[in-house]
Tab-separated table of C-alpha atoms in Angstrom:
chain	number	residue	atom	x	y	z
A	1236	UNK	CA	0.000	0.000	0.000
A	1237	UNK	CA	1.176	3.891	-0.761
A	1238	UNK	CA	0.514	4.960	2.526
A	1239	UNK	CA	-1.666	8.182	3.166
A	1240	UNK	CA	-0.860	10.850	0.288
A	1241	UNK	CA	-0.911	14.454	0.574
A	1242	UNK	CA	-0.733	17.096	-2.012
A	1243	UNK	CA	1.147	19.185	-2.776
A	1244	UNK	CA	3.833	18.585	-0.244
A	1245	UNK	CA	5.147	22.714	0.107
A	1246	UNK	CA	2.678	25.370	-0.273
A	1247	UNK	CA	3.925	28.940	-0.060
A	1248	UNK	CA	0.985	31.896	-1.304
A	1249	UNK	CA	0.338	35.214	-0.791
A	1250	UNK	CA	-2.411	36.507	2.141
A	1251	UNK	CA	-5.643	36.561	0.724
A	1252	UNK	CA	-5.093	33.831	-1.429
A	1253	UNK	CA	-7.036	30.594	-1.510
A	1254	UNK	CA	-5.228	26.923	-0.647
A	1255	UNK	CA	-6.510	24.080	-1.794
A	1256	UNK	CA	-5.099	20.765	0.611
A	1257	UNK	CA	-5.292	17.369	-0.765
A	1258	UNK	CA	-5.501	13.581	1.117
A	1259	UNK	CA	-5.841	10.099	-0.247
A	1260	UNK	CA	-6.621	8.308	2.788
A	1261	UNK	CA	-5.259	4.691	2.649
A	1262	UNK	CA	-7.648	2.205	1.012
A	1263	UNK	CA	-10.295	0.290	3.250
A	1264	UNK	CA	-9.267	3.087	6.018
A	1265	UNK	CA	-13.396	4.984	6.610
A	1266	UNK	CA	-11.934	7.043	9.222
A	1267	UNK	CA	-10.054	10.365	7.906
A	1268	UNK	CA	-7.908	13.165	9.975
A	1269	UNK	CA	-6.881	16.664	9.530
A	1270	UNK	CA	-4.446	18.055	11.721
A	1271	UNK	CA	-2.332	21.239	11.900
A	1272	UNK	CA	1.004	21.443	13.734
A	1273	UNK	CA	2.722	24.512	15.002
A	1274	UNK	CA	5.737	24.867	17.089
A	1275	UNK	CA	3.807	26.584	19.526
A	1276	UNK	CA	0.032	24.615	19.533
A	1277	UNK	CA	1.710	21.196	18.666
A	1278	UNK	CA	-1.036	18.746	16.388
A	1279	UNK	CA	-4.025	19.902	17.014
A	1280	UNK	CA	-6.948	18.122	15.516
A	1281	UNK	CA	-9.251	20.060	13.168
A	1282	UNK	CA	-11.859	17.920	11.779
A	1283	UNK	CA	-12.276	14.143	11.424
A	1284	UNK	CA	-14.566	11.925	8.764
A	1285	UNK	CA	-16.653	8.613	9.026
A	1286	UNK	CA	-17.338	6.815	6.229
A	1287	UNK	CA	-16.925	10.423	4.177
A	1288	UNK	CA	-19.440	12.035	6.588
A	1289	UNK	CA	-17.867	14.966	8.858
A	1290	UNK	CA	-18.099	14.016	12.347
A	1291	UNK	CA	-16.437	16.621	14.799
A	1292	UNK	CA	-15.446	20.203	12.938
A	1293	UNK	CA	-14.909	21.666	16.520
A	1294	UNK	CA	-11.536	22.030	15.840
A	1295	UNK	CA	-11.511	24.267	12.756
A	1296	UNK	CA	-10.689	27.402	13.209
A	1297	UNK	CA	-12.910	29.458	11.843
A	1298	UNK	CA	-15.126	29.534	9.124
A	1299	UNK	CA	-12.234	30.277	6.461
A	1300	UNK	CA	-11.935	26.679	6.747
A	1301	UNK	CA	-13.942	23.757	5.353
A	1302	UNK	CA	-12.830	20.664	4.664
A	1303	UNK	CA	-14.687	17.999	2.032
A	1304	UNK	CA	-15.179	14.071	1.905
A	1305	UNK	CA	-16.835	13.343	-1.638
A	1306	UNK	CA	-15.607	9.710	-1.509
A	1307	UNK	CA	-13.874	6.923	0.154
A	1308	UNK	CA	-10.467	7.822	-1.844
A	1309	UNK	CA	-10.314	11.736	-1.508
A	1310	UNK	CA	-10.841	14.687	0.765
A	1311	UNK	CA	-9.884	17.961	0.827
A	1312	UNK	CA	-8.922	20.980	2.957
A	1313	UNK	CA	-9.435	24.835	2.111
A	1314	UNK	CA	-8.377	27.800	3.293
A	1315	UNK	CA	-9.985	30.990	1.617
A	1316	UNK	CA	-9.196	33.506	2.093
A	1317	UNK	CA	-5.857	32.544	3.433
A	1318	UNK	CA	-3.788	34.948	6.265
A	1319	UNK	CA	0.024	34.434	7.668
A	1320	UNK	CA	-1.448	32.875	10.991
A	1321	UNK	CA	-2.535	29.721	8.930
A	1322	UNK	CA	1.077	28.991	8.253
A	1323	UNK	CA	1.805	25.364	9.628
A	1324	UNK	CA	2.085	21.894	8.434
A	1325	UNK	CA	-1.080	20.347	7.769
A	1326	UNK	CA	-1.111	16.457	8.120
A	1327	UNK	CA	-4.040	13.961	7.019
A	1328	UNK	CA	-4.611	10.706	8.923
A	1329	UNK	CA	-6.655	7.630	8.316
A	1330	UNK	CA	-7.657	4.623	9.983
A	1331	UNK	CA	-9.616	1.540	9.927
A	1332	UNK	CA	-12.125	0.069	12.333
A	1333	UNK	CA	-11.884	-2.582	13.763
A	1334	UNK	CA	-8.729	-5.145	13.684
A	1335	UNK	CA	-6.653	-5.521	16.345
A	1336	UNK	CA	-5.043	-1.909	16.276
A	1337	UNK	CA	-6.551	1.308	16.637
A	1338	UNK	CA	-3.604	3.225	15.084
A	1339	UNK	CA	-4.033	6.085	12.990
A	1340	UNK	CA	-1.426	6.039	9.830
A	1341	UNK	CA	-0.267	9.798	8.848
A	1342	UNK	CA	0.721	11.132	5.255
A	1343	UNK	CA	4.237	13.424	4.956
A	1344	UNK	CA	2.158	16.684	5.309
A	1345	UNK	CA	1.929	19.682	3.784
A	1346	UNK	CA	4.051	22.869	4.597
A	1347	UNK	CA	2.188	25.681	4.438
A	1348	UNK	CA	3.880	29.222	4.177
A	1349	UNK	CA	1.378	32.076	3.761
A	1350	UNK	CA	3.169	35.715	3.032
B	1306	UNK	CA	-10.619	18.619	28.174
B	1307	UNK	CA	-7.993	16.606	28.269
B	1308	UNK	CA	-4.401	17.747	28.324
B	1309	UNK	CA	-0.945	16.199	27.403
B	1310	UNK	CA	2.270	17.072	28.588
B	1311	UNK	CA	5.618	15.835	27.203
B	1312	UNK	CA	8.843	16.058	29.969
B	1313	UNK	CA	11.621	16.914	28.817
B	1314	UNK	CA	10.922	18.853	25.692
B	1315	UNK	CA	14.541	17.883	24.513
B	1316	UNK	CA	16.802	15.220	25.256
B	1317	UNK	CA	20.258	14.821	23.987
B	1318	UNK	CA	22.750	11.840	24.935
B	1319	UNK	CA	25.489	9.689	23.924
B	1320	UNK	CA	24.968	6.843	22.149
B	1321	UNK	CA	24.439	3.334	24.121
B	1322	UNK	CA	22.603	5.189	27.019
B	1323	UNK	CA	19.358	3.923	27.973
B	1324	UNK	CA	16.983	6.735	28.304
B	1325	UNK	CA	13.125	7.651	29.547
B	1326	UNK	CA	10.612	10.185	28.293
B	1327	UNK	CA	7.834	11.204	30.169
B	1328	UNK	CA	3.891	11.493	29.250
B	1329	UNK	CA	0.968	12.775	31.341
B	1330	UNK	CA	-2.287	13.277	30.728
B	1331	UNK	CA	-4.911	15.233	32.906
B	1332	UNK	CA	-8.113	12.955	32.534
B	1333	UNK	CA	-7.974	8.989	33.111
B	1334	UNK	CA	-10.658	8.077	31.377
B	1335	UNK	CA	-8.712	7.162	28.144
B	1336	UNK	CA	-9.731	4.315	25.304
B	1337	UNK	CA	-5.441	3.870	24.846
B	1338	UNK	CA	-2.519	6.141	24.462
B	1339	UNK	CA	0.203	5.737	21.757
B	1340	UNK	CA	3.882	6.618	21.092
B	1341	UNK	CA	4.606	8.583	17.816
B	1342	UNK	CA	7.753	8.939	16.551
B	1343	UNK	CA	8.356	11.745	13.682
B	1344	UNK	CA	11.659	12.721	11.854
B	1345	UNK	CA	12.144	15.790	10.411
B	1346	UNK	CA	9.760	16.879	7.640
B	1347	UNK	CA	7.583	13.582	7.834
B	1348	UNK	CA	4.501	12.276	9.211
B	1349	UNK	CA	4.452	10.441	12.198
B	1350	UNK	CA	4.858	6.907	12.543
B	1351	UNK	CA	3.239	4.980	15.039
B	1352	UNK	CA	5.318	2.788	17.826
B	1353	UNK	CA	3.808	1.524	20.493
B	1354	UNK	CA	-0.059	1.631	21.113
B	1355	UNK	CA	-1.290	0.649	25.161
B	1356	UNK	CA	-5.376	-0.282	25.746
B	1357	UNK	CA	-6.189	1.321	28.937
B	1358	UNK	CA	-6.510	-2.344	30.356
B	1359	UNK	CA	-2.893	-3.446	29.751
B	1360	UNK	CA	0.504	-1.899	31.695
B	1361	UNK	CA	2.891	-1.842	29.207
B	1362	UNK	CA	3.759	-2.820	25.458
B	1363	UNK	CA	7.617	-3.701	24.368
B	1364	UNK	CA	8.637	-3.427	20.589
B	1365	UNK	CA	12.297	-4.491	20.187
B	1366	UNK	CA	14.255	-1.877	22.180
B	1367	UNK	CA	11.348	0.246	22.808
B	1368	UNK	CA	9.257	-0.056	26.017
B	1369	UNK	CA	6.274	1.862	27.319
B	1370	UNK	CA	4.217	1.770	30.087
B	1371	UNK	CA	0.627	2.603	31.638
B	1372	UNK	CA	-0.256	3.954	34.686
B	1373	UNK	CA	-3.747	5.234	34.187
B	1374	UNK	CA	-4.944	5.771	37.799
B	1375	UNK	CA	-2.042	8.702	38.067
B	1376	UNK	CA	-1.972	9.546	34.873
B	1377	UNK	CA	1.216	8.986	33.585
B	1378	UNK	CA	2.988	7.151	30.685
B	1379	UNK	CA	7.172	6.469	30.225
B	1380	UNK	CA	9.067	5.357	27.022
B	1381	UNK	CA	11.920	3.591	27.438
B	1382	UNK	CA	14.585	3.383	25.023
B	1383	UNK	CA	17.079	0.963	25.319
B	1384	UNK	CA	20.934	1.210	24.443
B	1385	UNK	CA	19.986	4.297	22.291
B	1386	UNK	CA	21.417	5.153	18.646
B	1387	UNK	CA	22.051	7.675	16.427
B	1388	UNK	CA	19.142	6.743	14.078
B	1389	UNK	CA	17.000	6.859	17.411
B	1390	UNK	CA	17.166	10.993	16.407
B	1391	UNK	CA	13.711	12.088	16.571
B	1392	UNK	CA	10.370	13.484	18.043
B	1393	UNK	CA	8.564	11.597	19.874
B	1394	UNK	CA	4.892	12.203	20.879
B	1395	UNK	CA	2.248	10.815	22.933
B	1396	UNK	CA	-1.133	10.736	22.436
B	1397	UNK	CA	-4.356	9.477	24.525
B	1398	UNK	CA	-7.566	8.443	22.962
B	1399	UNK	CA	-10.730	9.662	24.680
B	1400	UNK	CA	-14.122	7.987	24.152
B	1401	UNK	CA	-14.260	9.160	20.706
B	1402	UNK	CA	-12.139	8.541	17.680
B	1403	UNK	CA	-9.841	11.621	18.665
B	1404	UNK	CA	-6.446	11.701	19.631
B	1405	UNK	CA	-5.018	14.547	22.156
B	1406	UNK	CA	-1.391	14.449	21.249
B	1407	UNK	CA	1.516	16.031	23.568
B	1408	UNK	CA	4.099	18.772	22.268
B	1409	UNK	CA	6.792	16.208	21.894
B	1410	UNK	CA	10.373	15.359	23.439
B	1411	UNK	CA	12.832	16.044	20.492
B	1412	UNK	CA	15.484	13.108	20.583
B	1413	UNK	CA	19.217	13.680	19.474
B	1414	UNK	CA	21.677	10.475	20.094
B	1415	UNK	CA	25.346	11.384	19.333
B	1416	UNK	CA	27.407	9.254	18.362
């Protein structure tokens, strides 16, 4: 298996603009994570999916965020309009019921630099 | 809410020493708690994952352990490397699907 994939890997854009984050969870996995980490907030969790269905958004920051699940293979994470406090890596996560481990497997991120 | 703190936030030793970091948590009531490891500009890998009902886990030189009722988890790393270099975070599960992760204890072994 690939692994979880993230796209694109670096980011860097201008305030204002908007950013477009990209996840292929790993396949069979019907839970999916987005986190962002900061050297001062750590991983934070900002909204997780069940079988493509958003279950807890509590964690986004505000509504300049949304995040989509249109299938099984794909979600997304926007940013629009973008400002220099979003700058972070953002990592995706997926995991599988079930089994005899609960672990959550994490894609390479994506380093976002907004100017 | 629950809340995760990572002691010391960086470690540095020689290689061969044996070494502990340190992971507590401020509510009990956890599902499991798991050891990440990440290396610069990567994801995080999963190491060691404890249910709530068990005391420990060992993977090769790697031990952790569970104390629930105070809170508090340790992972041991035995006759430490160089390729050993990393962050490593904790994280608890709550009743949910979430994880609450710790800030991390960034790992250098010198050789």
């Amino acid at each position: 298996d690939a692994g979880v994939i993230q796209s694109p890997r670096h980011e860097v854009t201008e305030m204002g603009q908007e950013v477009t984050l990209r996840c292929k969870p790993i396949s069979g996995h019907d839970y999916l994570f987005w986190y962002r980490q900061t050297m001062m907030r750590g991983l934070e969790l900002l909204i997780y999916f069940n079988n493509n269905v958003p279950i807890d958004d509590s964690g986004m920051p505000e509504d300049r965020f949304s995040a989509k699940m249109p299938n099984a293979s794909f979600s997304t994470l926007k940013i629009q309009p973008s400002e220099p406090r979003d700058s972070a890596v953002y990592f995706c996560a997926s995991r599988r019921t079930g089994g005899n481990t609960d672990t959550q497997y994490f894609g390479p991120g994506t380093r976002l630099t907004v100017l | 809410k629950q809340e995760v703190t990572q002691i010391p936030a960086a470690l540095s030793v020689p290689e061969g020493e044996n070494l502990v970091l340190n992971c507590s948590f401020t509510d009990s009531a956890i599902y499991n708690l798991q050891w990440f490891r990440q290396d610069p500009g990567k994801g995080l890998t999963s190491l060691l994952l404890i249910q709530s009902s068990q005391r420990e886990q060992t993977s090769g030189r790697l031990n952790a352990s569970l104390d629930k009722s105070s809170g508090r988890s340790t992972l041991y790393i035995a006759a430490s490397q160089p390729g050993d270099s990393a962050t490593y975070l904790c994280a608890v599960r709550g009743g949910y699907s979430t994880l609450t992760f710790g800030k991390g204890t960034m790992l250098l072994v010198s050789p």
